[in-house]
mmCIF file of C-alpha atoms and ligand atoms in Angstrom:
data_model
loop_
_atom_site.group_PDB
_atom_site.id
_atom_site.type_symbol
_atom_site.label_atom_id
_atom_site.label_comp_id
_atom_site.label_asym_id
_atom_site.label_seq_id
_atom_site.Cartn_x
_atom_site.Cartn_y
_atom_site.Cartn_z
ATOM 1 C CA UNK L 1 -18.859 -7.079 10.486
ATOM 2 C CA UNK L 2 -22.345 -5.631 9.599
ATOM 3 C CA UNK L 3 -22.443 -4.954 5.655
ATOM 4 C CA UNK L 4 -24.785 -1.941 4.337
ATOM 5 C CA UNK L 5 -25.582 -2.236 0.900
ATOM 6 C CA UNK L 6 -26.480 0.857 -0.892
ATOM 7 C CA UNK L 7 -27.758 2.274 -4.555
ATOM 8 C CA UNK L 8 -24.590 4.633 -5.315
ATOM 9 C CA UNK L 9 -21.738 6.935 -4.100
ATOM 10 C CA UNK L 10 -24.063 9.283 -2.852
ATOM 11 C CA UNK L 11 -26.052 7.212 -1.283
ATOM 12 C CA UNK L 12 -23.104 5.562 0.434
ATOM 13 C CA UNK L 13 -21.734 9.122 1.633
ATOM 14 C CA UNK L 14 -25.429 10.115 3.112
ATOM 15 C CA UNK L 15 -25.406 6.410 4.893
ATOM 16 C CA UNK L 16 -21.788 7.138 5.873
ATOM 17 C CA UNK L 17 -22.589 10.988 6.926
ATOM 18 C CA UNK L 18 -25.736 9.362 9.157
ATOM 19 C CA UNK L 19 -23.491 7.108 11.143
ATOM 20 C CA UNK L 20 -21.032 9.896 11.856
ATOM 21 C CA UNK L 21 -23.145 12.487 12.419
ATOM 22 C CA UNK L 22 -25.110 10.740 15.163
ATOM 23 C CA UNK L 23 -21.655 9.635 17.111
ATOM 24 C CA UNK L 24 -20.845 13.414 17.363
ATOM 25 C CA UNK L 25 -23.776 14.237 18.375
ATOM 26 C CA UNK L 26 -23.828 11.395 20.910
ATOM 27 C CA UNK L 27 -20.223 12.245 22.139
ATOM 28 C CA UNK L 28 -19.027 15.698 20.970
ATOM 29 C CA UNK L 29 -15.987 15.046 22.266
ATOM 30 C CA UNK L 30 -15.568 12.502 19.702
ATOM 31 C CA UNK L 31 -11.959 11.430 18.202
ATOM 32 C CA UNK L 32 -12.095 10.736 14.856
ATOM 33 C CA UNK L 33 -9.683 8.564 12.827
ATOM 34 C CA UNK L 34 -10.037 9.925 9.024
ATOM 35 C CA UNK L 35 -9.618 8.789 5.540
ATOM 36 C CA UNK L 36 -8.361 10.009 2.795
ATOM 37 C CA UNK L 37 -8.667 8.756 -1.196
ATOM 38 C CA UNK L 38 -11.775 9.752 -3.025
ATOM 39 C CA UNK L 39 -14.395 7.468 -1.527
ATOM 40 C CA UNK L 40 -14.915 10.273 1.716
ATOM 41 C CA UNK L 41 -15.283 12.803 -0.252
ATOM 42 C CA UNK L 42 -19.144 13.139 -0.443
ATOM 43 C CA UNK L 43 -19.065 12.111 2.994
ATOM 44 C CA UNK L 44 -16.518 15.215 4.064
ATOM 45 C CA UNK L 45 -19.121 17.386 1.866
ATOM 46 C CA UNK L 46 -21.953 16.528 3.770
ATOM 47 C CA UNK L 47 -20.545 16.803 7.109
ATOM 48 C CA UNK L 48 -19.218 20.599 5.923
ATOM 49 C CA UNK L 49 -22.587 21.096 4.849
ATOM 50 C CA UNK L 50 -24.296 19.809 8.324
ATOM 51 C CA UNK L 51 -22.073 22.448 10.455
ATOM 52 C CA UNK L 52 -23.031 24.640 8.056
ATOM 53 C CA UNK L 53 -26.682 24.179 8.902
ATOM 54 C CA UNK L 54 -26.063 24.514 12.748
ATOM 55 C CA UNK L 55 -26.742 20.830 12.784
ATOM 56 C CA UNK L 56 -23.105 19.702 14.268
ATOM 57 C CA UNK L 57 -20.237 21.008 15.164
ATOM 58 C CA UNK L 58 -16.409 19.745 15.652
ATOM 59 C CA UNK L 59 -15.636 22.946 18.600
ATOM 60 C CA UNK L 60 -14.498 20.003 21.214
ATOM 61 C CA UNK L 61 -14.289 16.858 18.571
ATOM 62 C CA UNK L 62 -10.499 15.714 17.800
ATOM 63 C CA UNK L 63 -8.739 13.951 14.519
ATOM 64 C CA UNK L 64 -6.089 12.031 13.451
ATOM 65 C CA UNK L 65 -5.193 10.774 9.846
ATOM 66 C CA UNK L 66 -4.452 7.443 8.758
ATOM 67 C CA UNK L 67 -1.679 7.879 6.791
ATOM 68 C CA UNK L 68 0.799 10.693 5.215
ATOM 69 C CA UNK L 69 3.125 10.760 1.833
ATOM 70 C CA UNK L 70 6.654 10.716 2.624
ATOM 71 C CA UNK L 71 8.582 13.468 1.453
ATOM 72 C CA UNK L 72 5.459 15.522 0.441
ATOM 73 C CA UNK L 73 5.088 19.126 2.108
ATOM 74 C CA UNK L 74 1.809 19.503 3.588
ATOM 75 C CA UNK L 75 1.477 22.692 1.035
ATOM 76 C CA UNK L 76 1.734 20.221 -1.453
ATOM 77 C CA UNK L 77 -1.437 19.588 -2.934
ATOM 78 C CA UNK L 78 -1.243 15.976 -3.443
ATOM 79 C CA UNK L 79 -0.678 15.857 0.303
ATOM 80 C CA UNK L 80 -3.027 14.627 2.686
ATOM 81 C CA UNK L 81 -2.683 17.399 4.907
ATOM 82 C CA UNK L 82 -3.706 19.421 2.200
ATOM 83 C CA UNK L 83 -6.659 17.189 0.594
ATOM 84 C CA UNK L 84 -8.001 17.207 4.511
ATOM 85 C CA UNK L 85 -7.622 21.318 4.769
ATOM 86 C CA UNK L 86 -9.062 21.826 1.016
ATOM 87 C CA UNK L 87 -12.176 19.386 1.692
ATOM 88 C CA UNK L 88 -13.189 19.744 5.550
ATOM 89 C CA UNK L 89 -10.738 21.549 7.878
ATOM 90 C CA UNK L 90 -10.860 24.701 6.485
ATOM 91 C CA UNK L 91 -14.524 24.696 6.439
ATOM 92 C CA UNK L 92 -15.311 23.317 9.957
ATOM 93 C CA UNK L 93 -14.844 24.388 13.610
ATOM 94 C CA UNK L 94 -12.511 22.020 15.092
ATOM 95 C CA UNK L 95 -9.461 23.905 16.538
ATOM 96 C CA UNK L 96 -6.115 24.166 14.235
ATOM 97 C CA UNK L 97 -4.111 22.071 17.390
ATOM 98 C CA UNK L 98 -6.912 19.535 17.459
ATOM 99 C CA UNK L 99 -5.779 17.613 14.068
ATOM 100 C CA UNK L 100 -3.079 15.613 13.712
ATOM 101 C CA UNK L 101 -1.813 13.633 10.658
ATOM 102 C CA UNK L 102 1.873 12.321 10.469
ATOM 103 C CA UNK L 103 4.332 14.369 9.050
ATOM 104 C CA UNK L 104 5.936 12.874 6.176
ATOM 105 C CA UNK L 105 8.371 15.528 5.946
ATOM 106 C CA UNK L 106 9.931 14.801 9.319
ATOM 107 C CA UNK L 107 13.896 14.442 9.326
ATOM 108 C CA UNK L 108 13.642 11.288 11.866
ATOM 109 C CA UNK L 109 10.769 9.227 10.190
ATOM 110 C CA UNK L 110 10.729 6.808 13.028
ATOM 111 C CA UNK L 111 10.589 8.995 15.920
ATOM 112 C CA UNK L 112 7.789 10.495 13.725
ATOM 113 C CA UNK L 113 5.821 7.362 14.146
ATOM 114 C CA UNK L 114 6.194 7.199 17.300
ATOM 115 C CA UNK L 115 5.019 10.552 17.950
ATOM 116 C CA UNK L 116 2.127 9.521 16.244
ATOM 117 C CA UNK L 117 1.548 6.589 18.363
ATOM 118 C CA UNK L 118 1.699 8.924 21.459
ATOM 119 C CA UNK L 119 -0.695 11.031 20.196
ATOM 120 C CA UNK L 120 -3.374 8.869 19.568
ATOM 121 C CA UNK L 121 -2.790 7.243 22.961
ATOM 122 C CA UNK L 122 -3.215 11.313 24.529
ATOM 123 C CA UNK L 123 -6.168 11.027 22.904
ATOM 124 C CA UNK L 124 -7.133 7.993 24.459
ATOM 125 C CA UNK L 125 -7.790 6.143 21.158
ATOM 126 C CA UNK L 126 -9.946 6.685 18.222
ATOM 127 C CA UNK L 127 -13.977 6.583 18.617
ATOM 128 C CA UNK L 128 -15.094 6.269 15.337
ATOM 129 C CA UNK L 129 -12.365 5.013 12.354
ATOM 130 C CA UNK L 130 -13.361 5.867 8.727
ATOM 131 C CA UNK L 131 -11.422 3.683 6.529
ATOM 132 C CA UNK L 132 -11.634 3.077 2.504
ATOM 133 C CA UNK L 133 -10.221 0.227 0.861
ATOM 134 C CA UNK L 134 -7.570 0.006 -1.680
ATOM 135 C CA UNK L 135 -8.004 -2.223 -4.948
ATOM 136 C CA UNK L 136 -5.580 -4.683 -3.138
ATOM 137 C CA UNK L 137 -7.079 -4.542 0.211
ATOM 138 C CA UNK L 138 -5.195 -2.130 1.611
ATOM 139 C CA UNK L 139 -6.704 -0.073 4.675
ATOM 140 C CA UNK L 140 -4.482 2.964 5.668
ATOM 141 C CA UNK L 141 -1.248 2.379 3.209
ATOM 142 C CA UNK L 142 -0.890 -0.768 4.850
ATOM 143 C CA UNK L 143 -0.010 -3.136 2.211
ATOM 144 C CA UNK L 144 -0.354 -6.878 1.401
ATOM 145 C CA UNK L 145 2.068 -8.815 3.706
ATOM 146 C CA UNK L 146 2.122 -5.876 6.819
ATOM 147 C CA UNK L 147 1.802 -7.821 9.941
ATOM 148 C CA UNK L 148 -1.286 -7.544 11.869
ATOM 149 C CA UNK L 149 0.662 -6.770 14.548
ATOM 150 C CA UNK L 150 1.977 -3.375 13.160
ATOM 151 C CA UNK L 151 2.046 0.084 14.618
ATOM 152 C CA UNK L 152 2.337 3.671 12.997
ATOM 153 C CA UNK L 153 5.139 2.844 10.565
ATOM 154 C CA UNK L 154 6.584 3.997 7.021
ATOM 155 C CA UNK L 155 5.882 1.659 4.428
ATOM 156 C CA UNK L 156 6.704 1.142 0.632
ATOM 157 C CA UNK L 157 3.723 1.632 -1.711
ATOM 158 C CA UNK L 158 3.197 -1.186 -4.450
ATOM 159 C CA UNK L 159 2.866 -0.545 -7.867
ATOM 160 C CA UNK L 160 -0.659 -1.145 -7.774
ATOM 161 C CA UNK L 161 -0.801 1.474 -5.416
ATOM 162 C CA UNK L 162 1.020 3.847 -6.858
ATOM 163 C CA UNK L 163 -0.636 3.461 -10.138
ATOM 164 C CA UNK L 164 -3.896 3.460 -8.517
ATOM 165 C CA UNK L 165 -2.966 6.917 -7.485
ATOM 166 C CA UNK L 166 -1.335 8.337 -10.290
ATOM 167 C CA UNK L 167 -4.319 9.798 -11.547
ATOM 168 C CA UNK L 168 -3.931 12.793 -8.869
ATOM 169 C CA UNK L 169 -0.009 13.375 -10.249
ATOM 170 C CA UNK L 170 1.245 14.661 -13.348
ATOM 171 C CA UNK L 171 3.478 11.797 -14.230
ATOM 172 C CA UNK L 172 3.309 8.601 -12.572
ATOM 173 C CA UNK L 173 6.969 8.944 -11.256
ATOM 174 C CA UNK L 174 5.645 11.855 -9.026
ATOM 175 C CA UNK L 175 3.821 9.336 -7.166
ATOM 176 C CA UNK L 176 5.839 8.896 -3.994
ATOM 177 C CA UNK L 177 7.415 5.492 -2.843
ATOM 178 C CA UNK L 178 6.775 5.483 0.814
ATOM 179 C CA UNK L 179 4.639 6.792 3.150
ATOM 180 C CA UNK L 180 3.874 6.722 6.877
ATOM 181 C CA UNK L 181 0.907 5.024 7.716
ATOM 182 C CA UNK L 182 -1.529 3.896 10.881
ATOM 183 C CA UNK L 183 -0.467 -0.088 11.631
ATOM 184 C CA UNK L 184 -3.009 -2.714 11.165
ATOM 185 C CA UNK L 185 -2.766 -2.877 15.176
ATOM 186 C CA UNK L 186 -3.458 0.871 15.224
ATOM 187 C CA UNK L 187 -6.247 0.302 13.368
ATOM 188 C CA UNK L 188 -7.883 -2.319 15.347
ATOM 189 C CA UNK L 189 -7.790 -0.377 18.660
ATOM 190 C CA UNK L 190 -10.570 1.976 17.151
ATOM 191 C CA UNK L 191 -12.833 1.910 19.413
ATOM 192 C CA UNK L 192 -15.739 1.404 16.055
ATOM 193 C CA UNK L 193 -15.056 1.701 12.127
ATOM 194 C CA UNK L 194 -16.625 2.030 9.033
ATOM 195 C CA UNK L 195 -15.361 0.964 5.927
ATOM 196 C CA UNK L 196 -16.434 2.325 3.012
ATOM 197 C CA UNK L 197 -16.066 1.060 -0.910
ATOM 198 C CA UNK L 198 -17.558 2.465 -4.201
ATOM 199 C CA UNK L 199 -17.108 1.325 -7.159
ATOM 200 C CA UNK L 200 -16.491 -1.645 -9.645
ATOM 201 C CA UNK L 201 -12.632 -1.296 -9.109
ATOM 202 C CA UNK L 202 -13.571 -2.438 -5.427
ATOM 203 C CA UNK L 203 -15.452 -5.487 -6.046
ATOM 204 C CA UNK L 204 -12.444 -7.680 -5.881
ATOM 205 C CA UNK L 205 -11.543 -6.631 -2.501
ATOM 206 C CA UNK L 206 -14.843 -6.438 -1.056
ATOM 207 C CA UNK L 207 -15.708 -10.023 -2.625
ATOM 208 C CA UNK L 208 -12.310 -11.465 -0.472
ATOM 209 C CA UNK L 209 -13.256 -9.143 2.767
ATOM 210 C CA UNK L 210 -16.761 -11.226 3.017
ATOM 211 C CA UNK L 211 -15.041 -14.553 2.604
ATOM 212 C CA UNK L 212 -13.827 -13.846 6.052
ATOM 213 C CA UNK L 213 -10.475 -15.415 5.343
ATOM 214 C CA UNK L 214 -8.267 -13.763 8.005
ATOM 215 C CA UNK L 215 -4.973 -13.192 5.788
ATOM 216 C CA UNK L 216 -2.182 -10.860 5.326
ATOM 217 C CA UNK L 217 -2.872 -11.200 1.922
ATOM 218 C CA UNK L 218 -5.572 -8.940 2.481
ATOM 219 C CA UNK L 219 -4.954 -6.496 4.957
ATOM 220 C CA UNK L 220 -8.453 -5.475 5.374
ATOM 221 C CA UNK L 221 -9.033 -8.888 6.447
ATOM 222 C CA UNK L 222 -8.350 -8.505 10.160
ATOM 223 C CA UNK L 223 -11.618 -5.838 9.970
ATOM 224 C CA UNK L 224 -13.146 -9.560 10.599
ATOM 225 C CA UNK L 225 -11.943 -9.876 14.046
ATOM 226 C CA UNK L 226 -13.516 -6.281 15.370
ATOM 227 C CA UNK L 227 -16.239 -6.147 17.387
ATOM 228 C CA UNK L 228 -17.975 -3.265 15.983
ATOM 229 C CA UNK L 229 -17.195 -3.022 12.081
ATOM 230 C CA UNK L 230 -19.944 -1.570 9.524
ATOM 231 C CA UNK L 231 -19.027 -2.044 5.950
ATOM 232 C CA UNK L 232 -21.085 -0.078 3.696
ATOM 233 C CA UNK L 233 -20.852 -0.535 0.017
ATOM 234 C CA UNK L 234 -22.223 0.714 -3.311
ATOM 235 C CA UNK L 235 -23.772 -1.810 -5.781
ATOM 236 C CA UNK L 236 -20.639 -1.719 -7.582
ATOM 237 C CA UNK L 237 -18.457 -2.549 -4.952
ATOM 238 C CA UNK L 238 -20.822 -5.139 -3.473
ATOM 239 C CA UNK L 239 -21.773 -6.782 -6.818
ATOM 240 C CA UNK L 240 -19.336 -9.922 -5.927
ATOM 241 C CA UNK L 241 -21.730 -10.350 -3.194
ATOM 242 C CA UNK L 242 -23.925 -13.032 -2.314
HETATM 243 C C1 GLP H 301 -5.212 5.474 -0.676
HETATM 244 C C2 GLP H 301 -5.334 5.709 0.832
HETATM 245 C C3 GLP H 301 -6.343 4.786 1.458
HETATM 246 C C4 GLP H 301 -7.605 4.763 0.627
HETATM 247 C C5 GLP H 301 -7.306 4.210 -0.743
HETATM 248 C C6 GLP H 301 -8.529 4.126 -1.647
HETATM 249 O O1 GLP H 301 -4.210 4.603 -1.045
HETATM 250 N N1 GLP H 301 -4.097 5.596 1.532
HETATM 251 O O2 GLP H 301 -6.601 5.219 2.790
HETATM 252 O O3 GLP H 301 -8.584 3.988 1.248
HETATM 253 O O4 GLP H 301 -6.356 5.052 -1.347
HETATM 254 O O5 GLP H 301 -8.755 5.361 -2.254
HETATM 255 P P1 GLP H 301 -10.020 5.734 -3.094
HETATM 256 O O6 GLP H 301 -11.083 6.051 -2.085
HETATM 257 O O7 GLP H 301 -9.620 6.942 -3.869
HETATM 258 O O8 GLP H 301 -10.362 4.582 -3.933
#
């Protein structure tokens, strides 16, 4: 793993925006593997901003999502479909059919995943995997305790989780319980990721990520065993650091 320590947020989004900018340009055929959560934001921003400027554009580039909300429509707008529409689909040229993100909404959740397996095979893989980091070292929604081993699957959110995310919900019951997510395994077969982590509430994680303990306690952990892994933190996040 290759660290990148940065001043702030925004520096960590124009570090971030860099890195993916130059793979598109580079391969503009590129499949990207997105994040949600707020840490991509500025990073989405800039991106919007870049095609904007004529610098890039997403015409033959391709996506798929980490993970999904079960039982969320995508019109809902605590859905991931929808955060991904509202802060760079609908302001980008990449072609309606060329995103995918699971449906949590589907009546067979499991042949759902494995749709979602298929289709990232089609693809033939992810390029370039953007991945933040939960306060419990979760990448995707995969929690503490998923195997490495794991495929596209629907898990059960922990409370952590869930309260970690209640902020975007009106009550904290509205949070939902499961979701479908990218497996750990999934993950790994990217062909490159970056991880990024702002913030104090990330120190924890990030502190336990560079200790390079390869555990399913932290399921960020098997990042270690990547080839090509660039973690890029804000002083906050990396203040646990050596
Ligand atoms: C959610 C997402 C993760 C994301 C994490 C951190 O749980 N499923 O993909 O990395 O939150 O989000 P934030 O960037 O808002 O801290």
């Amino acid at each position: 793993m290759e660290l990148l320590k940065v001043r702030d947020a925004d520096a960590l989004s124009a570090q971030a925006f860099e890195h993916v900018k130059a793979r598109l340009l580079e391969k503009p055929d590129l499949v990207l593997g997105l994040a949600t959560g707020s840490t991509p934001i500025g990073l989405y921003q800039r991106l919007v901003q870049a095609y904007r400027n004529g610098e890039i554009s997403f015409a033959r580039a391709r996506s798929v999502n980490l993970d999904e909300y079960v039982g969320l429509p995508p019109n809902h707008d605590q859905s991931y479909a929808y955060f991904m529409r509202y802060h760079l689909f609908d302001h980008i040229d990449m072609p309606e059919d060329a995103h995918d993100i699971p449906n949590g909404m589907a009546r067979d959740l499991e042949a759902e995943c494995a749709r979602y397996e298929a289709q990232i095979k089609r693809l033939g893989g992810v390029d370039l995997q953007i991945l933040g980091i939960g306060t419990n070292g979760h990448i995707g929604f995969n929690e503490p305790g998923t195997p490495f081993d794991s495929r596209t699957h629907v898990t059960t959110l922990t409370e952590e989780t869930r309260q970690a995310n209640a902020r975007f919900f009106n009550t904290p019951e509205d949070v939902p319980k499961q979701a479908i997510t990218m497996g750990l395994a999934t993950i790994m077969e990217s062909r490159e990721i970056i991880l990024l982590a702002s913030g104090k509430s990330k120190q924890e994680a990030i502190r336990r990520l560079f200790q390079k303990e390869v555990s399913t306690d932290l399921p960020a952990s098997i990042l270690t065993q990547h080839p090509r892994v660039t973690v890029i933190v804000d002083e906050e996040a990396g203040a646990l650091l050596p």
